Tab-separated table of C-alpha atoms in Angstrom:
chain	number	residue	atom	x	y	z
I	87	UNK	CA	51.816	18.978	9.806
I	88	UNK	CA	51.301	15.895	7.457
I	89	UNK	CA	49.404	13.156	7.483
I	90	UNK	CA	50.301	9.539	6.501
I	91	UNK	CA	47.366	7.379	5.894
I	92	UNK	CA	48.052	3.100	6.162
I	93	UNK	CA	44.938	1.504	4.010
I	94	UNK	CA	44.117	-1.545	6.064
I	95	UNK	CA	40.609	-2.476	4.372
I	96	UNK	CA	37.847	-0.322	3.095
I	97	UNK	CA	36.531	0.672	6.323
I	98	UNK	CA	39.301	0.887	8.559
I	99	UNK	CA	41.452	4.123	7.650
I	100	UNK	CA	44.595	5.019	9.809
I	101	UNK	CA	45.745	8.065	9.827
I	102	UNK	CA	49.766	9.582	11.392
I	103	UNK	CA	50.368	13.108	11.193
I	104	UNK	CA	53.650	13.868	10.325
I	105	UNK	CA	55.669	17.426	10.204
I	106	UNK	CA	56.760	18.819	7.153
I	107	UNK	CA	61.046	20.394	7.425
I	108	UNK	CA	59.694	23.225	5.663
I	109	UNK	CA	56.951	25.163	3.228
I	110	UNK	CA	55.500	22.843	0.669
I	111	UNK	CA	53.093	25.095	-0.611
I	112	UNK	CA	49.992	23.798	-0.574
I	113	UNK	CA	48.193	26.253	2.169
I	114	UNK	CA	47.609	28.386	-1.358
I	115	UNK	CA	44.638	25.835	-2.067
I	116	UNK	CA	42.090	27.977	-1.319
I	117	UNK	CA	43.479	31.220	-3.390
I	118	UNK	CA	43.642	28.876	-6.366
I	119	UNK	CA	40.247	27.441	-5.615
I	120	UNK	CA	38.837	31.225	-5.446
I	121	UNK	CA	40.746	32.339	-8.685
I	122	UNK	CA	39.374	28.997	-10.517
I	123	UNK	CA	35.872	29.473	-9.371
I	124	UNK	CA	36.000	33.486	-10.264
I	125	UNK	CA	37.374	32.317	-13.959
I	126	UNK	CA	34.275	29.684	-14.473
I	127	UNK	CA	32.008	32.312	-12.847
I	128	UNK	CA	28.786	30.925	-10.653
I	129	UNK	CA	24.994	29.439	-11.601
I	130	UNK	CA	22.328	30.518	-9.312
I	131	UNK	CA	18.978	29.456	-9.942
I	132	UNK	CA	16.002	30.883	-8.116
I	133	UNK	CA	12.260	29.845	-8.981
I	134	UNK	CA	9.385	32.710	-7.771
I	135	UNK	CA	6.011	30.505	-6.893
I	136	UNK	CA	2.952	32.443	-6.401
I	137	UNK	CA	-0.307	33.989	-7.763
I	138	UNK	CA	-0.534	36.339	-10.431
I	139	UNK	CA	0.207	40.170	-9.440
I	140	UNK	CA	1.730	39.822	-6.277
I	141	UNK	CA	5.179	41.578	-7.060
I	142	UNK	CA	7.389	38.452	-8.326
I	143	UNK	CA	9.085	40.191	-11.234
I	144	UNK	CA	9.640	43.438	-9.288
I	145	UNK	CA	10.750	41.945	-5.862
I	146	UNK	CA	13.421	39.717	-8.494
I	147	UNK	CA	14.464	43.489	-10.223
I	148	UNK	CA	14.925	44.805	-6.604
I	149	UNK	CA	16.964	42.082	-5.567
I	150	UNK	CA	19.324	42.452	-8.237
I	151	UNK	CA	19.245	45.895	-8.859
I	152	UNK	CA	18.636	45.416	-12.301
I	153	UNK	CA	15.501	45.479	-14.667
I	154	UNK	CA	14.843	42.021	-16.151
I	155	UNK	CA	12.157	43.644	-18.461
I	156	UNK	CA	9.207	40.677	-17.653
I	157	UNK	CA	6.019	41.018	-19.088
I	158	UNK	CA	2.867	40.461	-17.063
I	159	UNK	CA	1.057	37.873	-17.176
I	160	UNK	CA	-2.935	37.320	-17.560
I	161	UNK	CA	-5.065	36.080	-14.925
I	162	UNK	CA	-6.964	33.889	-17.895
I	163	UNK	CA	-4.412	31.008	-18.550
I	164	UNK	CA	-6.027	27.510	-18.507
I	165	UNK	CA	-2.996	25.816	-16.891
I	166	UNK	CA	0.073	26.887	-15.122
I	167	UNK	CA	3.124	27.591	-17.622
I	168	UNK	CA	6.976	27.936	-15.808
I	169	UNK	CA	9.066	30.390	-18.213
I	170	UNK	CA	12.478	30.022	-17.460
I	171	UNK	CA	14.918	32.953	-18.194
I	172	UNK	CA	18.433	33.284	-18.002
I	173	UNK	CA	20.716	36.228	-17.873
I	174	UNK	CA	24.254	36.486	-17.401
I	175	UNK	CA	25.278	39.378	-14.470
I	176	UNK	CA	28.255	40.734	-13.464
I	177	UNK	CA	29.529	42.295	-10.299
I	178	UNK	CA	33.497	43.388	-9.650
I	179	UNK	CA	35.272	40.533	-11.522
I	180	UNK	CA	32.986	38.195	-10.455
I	181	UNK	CA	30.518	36.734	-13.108
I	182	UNK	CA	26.961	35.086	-12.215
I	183	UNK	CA	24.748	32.816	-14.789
I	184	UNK	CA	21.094	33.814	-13.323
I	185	UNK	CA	18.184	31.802	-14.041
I	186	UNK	CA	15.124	33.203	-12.815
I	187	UNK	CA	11.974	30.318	-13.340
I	188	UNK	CA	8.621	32.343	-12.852
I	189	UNK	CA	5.157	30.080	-12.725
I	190	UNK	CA	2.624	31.631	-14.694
I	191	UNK	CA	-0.726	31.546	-13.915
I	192	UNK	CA	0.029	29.837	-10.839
I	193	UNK	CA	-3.267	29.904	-8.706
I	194	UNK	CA	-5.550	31.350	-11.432
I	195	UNK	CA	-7.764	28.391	-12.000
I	196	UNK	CA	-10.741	27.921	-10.799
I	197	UNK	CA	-9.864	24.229	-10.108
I	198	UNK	CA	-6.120	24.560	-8.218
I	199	UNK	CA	-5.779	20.603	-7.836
I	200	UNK	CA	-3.086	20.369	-10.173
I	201	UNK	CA	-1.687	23.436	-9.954
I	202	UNK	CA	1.249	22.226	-8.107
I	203	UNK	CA	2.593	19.363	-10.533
I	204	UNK	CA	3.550	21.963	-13.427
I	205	UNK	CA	6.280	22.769	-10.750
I	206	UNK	CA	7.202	19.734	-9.534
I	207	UNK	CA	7.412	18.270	-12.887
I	208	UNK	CA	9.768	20.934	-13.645
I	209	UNK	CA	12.022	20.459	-10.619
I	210	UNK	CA	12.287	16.832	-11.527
I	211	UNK	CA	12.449	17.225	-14.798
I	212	UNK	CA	16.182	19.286	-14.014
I	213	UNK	CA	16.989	17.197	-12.209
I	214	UNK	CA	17.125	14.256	-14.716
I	215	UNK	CA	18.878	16.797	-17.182
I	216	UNK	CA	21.277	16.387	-14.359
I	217	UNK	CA	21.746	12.695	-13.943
I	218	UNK	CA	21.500	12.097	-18.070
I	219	UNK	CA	25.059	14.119	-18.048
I	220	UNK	CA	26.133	12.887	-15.058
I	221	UNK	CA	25.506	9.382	-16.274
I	222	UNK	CA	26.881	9.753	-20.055
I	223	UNK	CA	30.429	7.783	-20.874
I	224	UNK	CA	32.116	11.284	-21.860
I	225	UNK	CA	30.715	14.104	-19.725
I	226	UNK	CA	30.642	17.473	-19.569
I	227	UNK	CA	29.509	18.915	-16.481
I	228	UNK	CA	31.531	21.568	-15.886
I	229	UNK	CA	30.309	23.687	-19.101
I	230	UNK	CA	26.916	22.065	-19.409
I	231	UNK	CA	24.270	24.310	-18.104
I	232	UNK	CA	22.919	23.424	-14.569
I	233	UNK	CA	19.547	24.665	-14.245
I	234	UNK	CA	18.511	22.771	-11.222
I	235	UNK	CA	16.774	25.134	-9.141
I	236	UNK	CA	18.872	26.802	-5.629
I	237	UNK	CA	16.369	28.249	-4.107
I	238	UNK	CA	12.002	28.424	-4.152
I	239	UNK	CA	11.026	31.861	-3.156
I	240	UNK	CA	6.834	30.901	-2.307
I	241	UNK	CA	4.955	34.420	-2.353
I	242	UNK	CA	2.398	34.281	0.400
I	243	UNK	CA	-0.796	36.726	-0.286
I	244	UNK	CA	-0.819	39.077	2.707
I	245	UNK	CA	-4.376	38.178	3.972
I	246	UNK	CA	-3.535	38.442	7.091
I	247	UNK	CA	-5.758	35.028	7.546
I	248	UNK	CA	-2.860	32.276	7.440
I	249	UNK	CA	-1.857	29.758	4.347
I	250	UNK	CA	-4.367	28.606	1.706
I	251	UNK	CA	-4.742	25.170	0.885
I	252	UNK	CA	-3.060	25.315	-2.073
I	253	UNK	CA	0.082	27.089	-0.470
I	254	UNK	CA	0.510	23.821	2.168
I	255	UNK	CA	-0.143	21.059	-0.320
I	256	UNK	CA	2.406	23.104	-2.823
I	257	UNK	CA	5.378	23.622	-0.505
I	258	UNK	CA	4.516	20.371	0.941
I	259	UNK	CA	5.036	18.406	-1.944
I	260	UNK	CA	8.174	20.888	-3.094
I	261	UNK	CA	10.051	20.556	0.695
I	262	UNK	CA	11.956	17.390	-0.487
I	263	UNK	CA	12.945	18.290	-3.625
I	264	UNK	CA	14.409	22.350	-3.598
I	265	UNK	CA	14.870	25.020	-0.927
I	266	UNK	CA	12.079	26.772	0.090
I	267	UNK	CA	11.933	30.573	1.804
I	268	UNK	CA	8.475	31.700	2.669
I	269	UNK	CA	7.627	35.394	1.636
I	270	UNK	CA	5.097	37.515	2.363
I	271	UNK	CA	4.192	40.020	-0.881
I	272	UNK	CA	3.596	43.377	-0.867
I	273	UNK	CA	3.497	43.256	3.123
I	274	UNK	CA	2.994	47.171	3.291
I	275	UNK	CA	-0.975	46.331	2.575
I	276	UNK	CA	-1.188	45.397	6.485
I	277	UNK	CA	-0.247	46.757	9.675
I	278	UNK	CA	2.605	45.572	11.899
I	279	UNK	CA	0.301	43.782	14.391
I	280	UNK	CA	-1.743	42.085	11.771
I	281	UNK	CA	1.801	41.145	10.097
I	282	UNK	CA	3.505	39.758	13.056
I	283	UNK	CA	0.202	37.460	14.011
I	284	UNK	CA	0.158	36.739	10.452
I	285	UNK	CA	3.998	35.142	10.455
I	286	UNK	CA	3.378	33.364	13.726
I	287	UNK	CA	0.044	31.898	11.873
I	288	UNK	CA	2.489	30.715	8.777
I	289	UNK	CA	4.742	29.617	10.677
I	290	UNK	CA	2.251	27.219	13.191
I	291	UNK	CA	0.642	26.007	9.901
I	292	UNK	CA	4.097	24.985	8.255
I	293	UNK	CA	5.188	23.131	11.716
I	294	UNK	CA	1.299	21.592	12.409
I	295	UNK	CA	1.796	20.383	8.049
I	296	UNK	CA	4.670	19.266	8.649
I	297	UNK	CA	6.098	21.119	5.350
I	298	UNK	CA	10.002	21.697	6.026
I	299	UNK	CA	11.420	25.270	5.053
I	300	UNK	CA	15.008	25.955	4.080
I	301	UNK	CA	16.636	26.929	7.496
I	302	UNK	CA	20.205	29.171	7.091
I	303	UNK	CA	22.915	27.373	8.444
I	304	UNK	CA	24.481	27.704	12.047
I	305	UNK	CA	27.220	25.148	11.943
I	306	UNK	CA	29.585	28.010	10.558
I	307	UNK	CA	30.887	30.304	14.058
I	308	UNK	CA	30.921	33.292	11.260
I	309	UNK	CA	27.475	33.432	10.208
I	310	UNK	CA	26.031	31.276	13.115
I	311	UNK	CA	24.373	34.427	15.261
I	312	UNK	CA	23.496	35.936	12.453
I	313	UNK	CA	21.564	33.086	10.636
I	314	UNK	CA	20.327	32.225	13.954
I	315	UNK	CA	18.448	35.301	14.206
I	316	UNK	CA	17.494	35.442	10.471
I	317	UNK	CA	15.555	32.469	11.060
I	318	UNK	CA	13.286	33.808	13.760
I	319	UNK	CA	12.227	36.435	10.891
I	320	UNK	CA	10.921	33.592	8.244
I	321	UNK	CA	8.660	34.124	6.502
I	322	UNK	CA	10.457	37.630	5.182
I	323	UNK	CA	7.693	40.304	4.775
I	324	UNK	CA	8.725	41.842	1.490
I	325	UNK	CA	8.070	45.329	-0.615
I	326	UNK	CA	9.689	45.739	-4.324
I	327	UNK	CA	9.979	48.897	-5.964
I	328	UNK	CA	11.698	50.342	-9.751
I	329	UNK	CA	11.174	53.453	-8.398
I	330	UNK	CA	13.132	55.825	-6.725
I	331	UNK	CA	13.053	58.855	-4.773
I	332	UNK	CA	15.334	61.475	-3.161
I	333	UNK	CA	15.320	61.568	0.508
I	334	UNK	CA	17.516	63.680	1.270
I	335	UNK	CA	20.811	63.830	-1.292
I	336	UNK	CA	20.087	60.301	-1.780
I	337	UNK	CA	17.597	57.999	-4.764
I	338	UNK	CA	16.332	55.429	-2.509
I	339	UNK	CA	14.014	52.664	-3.675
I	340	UNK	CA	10.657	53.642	-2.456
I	341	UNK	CA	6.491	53.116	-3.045
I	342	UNK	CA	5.088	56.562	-2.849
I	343	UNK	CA	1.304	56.587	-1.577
I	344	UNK	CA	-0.709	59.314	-0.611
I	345	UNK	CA	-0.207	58.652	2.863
I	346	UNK	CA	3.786	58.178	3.028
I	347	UNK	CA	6.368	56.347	1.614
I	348	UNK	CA	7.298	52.741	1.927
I	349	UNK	CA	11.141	52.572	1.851
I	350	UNK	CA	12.483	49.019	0.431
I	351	UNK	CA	15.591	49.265	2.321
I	352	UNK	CA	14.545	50.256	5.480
I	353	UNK	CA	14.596	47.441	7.973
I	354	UNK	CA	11.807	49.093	9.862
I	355	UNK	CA	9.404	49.297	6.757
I	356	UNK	CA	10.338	45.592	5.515
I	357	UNK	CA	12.463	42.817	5.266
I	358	UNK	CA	13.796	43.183	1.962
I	359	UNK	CA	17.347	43.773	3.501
I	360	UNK	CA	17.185	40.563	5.610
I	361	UNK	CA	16.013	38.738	2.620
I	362	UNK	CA	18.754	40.167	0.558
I	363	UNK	CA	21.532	39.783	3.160
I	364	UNK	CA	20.459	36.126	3.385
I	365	UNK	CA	19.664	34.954	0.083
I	366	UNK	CA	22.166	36.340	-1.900
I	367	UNK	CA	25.076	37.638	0.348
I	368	UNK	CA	25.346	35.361	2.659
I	369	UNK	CA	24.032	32.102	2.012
I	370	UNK	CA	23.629	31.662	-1.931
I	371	UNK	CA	26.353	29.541	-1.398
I	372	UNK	CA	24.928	26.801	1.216
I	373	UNK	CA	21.820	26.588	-0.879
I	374	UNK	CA	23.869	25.870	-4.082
I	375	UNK	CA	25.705	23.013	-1.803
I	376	UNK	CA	22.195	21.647	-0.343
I	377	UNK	CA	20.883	21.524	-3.804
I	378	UNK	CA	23.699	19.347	-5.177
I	379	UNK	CA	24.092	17.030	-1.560
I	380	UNK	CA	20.653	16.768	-0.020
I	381	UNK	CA	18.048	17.404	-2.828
I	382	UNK	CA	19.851	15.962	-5.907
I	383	UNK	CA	20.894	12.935	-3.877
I	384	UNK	CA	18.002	11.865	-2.907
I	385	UNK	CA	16.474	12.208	-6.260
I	386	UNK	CA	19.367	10.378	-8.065
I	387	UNK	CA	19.020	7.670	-5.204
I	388	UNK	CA	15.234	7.441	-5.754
I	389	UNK	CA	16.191	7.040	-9.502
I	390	UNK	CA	18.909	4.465	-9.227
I	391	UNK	CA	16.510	2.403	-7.182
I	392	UNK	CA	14.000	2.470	-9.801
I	393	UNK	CA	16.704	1.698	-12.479
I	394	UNK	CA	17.464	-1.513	-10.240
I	395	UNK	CA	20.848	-0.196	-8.614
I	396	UNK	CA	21.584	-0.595	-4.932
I	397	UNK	CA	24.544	-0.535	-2.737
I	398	UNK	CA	23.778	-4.144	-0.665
I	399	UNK	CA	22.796	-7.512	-2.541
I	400	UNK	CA	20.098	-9.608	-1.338
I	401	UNK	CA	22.182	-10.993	1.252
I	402	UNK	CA	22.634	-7.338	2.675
I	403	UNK	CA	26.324	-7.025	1.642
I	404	UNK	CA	27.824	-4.009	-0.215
I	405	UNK	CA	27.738	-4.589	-3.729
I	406	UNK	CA	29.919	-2.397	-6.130
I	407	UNK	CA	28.007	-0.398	-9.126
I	408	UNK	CA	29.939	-2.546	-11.519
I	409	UNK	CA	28.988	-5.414	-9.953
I	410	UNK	CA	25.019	-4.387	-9.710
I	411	UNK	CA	25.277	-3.320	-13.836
I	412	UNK	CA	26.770	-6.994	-14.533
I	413	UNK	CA	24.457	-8.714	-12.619
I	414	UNK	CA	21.840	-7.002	-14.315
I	415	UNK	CA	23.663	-7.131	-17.758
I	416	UNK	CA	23.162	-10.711	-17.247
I	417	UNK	CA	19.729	-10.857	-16.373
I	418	UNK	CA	19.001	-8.804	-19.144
I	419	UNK	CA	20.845	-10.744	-21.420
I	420	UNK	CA	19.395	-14.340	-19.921
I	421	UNK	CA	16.001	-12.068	-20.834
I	422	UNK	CA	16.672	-11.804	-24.257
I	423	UNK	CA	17.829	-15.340	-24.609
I	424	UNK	CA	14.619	-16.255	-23.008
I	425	UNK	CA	12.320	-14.363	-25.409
I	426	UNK	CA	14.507	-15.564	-28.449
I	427	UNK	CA	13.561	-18.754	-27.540
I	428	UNK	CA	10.066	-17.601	-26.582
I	429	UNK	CA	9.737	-16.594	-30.147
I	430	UNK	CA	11.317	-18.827	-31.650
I	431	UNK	CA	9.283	-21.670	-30.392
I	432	UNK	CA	6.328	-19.062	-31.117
I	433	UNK	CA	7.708	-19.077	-34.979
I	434	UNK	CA	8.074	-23.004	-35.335
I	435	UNK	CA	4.464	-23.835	-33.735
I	436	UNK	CA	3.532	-21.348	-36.542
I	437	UNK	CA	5.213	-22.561	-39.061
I	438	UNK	CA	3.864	-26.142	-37.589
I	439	UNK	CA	0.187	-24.803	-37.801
I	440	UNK	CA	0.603	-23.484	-40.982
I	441	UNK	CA	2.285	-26.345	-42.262
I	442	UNK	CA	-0.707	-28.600	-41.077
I	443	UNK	CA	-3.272	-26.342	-42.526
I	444	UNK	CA	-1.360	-25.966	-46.257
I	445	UNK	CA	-1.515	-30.149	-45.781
I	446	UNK	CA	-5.275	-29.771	-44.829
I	447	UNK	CA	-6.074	-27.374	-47.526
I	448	UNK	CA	-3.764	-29.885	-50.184
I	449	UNK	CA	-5.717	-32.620	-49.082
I	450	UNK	CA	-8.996	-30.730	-49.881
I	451	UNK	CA	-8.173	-30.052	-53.386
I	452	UNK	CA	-6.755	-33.114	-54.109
I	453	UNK	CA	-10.076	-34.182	-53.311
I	454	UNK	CA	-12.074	-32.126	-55.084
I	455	UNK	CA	-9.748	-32.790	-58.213
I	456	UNK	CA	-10.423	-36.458	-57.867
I	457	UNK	CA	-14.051	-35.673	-57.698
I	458	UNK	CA	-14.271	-33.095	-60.862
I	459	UNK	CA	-12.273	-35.915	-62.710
I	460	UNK	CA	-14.275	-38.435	-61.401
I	461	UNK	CA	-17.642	-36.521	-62.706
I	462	UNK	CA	-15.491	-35.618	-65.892
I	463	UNK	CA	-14.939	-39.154	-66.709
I	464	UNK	CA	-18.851	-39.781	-65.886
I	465	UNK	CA	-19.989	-36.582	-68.290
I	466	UNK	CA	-17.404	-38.376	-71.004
I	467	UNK	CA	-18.910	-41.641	-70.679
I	468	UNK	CA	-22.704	-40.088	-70.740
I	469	UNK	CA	-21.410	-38.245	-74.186
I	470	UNK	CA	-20.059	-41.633	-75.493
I	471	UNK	CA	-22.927	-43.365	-74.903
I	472	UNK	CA	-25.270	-40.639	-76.242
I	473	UNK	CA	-22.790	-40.477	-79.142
I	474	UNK	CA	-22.912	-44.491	-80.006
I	475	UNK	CA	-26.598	-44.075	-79.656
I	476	UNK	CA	-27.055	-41.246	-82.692
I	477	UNK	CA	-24.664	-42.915	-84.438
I	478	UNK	CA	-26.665	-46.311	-84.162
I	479	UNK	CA	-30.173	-44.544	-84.802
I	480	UNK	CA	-28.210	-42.432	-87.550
I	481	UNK	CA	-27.469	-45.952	-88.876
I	482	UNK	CA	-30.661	-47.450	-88.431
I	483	UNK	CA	-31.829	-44.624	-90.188
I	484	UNK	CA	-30.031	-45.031	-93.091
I	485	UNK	CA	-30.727	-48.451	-93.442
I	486	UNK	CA	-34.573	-48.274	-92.906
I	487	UNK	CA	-33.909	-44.808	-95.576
I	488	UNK	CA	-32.672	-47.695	-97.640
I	489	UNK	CA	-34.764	-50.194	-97.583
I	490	UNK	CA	-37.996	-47.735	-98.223
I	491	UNK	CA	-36.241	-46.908	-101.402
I	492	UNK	CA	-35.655	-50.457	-102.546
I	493	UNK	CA	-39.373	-50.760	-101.535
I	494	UNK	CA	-40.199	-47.486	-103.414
I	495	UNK	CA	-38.359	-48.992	-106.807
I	496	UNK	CA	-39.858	-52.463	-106.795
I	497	UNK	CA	-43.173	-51.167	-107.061
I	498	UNK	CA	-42.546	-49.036	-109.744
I	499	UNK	CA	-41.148	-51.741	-111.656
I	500	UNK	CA	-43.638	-54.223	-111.020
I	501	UNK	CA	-46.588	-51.161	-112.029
I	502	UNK	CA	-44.317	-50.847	-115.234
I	503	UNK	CA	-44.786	-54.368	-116.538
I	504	UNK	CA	-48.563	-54.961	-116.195
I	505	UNK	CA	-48.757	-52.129	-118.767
């Protein structure tokens, strides 16, 4: 069976099914989809929230059944630090990039306001990686590395007493933005009474918060029973071990206290199997898929809104992106235009100003240099005159010099001739 699709306008799609005379070929899709996706291999990303000591790095080496050879972390760290680790695993023919994002020092401080934004920043912070490819001119997304986080395992301390503060404002703020699974550590420290009240406590807490946990799908008849019943079992009441012991002829991953042993795969003892079953061989997939639709999404929406994109103009009517980037090409450049002008009236009052005050300041010393010439021609005239005047009493001096020495002589002569 075909179909035959007649385009009558963007919204209106008609479709007529038509038969096919014989095989086309196209029903081997999927096998060529599965042998693609085998050759690039698969990203899973997993972040471990919770407070120092409670079993993150061993429950993660359980899961995989591997040793990822973390170091442990102090209890004296000032601020909460995400380390981000990747490792490349390999199962059959079937290769998986592994990211495992721990948060140190999560919970340490004596003052736990902040403690959540560390993590949040980081989420976002991927997710922007993210959109920066997405939103280049020549892209690379399939071989880039995509280290937004799949899934947030939250490690509840088993106090038997319900959900701290800083565990509802935490997942609260985190429900939006990545896949959350509730986990209770190192749940072989309390009885099963105490640990069934205690999930029934989470889980009213969570509902009464309104925080929203990742919940395993049931649209999909194969899985639907069994993720059904999965979900009743949240929040998954862990044990992790790196040790092993023989029961029997078999190593089985065990705790070993003095008064038993605490078998990690043993439904009855915990629900590592459940958490196992669900997180990694059953559902990795649908949480790689709500990642990219539901929690990406929103965040690239919430960004293209801030960048000034939107799908409806002001009049309510779609509006393509290329339509939305001219229009605000446009306004940008009528922006530019605007403070070019702006600036360049700016530059010619200036220039104005400055012209007025180099006239101002001309004016001044022309002034002044009429006034020093002014008082120079005074100071030459007062020199002249004192000049003519030494000259004349120089001259009078002479003269009356003179005249006493006529005097002087007549006398003498006149004495001379009465002898």
């Amino acid at each position: 069976m075909s179909v035959e699709v007649d385009f009558v306008d963007k919204k209106e799609v008609h479709l007529r099914s038509l038969k096919q005379s014989g095989h086309v070929g196209f029903d081997s899709l999927p096998d060529q989809l599965v042998n693609k996706s085998v050759q690039n291999g698969f990203v899973f990303n997993v972040m471990c929230i919770g407070e120092t000591g409670l079993g993150k790095s061993t429950l993660m080496d359980t899961l995989f059944n591997t040793s990822f050879e973390s170091t442990p972390s102090p209890h004296t760290l000032p601020s909460v630090k995400l380390k981000a680790h990747t490792y490349e695993l390999q199962e059959s023919n079937v290769r998986l990039k592994l990211t495992i994002c721990d948060t140190v020092g999560y919970g340490d401080q004596i003052n736990k306001d902040d403690s959540f934004k560390a993590v949040v920043d980081y989420i976002d912070a991927q997710f922007e990686n993210y959109l920066q490819e997405e939103l280049k001119i020549k892209r690379s997304l399939v071989t880039c590395h995509d280290s937004r986080i799949h899934i947030c395992l939250y490690f509840i301390c088993p106090t038997g007493h319900g959900l701290k503060s800083l565990d509802l404002v935490c997942m609260k703020k985190l429900d939006s933005k990545v896949n959350i699974i509730p986990v209770i550590a190192k749940a072989d420290t309390i009885s099963k009474v105490e640990l069934q009240r205690f999930k029934a406590k989470i889980i009213q807490e969570l509902n009464t918060n309104g925080v929203h946990i990742y919940q395993f799908p049931t649209d999909d008849e194969t899985v639907a029973e069994t993720n059904t019943s999965m979900n009743s079992h949240i929040p998954f009441a862990v044990v992790g071990s790196t040790e092993f012991i023989k029961v029997g002829n078999k190593l089985i991953r065990a705790r070993q206290y003095p008064w038993g042993t605490v078998q990690v795969e043993n439904e009855t003892h915990c629900d590592f199997v459940k958490l196992r079953e669900m997180l990694i061989r059953t559902n990795m997939e649908d949480m790689r898929e709500k990642t990219h639709t539901r929690h990406y999404e929103l965040y690239r929406q919430k960004r293209l809104e801030q960048m000034g994109f939107s799908d409806v103009d002001s009049d309510n009517k779609p509006i393509s992106f290329q339509q939305t980037f001219e229009a605000k090409r446009s306004n940008h450049l009528a922006e530019l235009q605007s403070k070019e002008e702006e600036v360049r009236q700016m530059f010619v009052q200036r220039v104005k100003e400055k012209e007025a005050e180099l006239k101002e300041s001309e004016k001044d010393l022309h002034a002044k240099f009429e006034k020093l010439k002014r008082d120079h021609a005074e100071e030459k005239r007062k020199l002249e005159e004192s000049r003519k005047a030494l000259e004349e009493d120089y001259l009078d001096f002479q003269r009356r010099k003179q005249q006493l020495a006529t005097a002087h002589h007549t006398l003498t002569l006149g004495k001379s001739k009465k002898k």
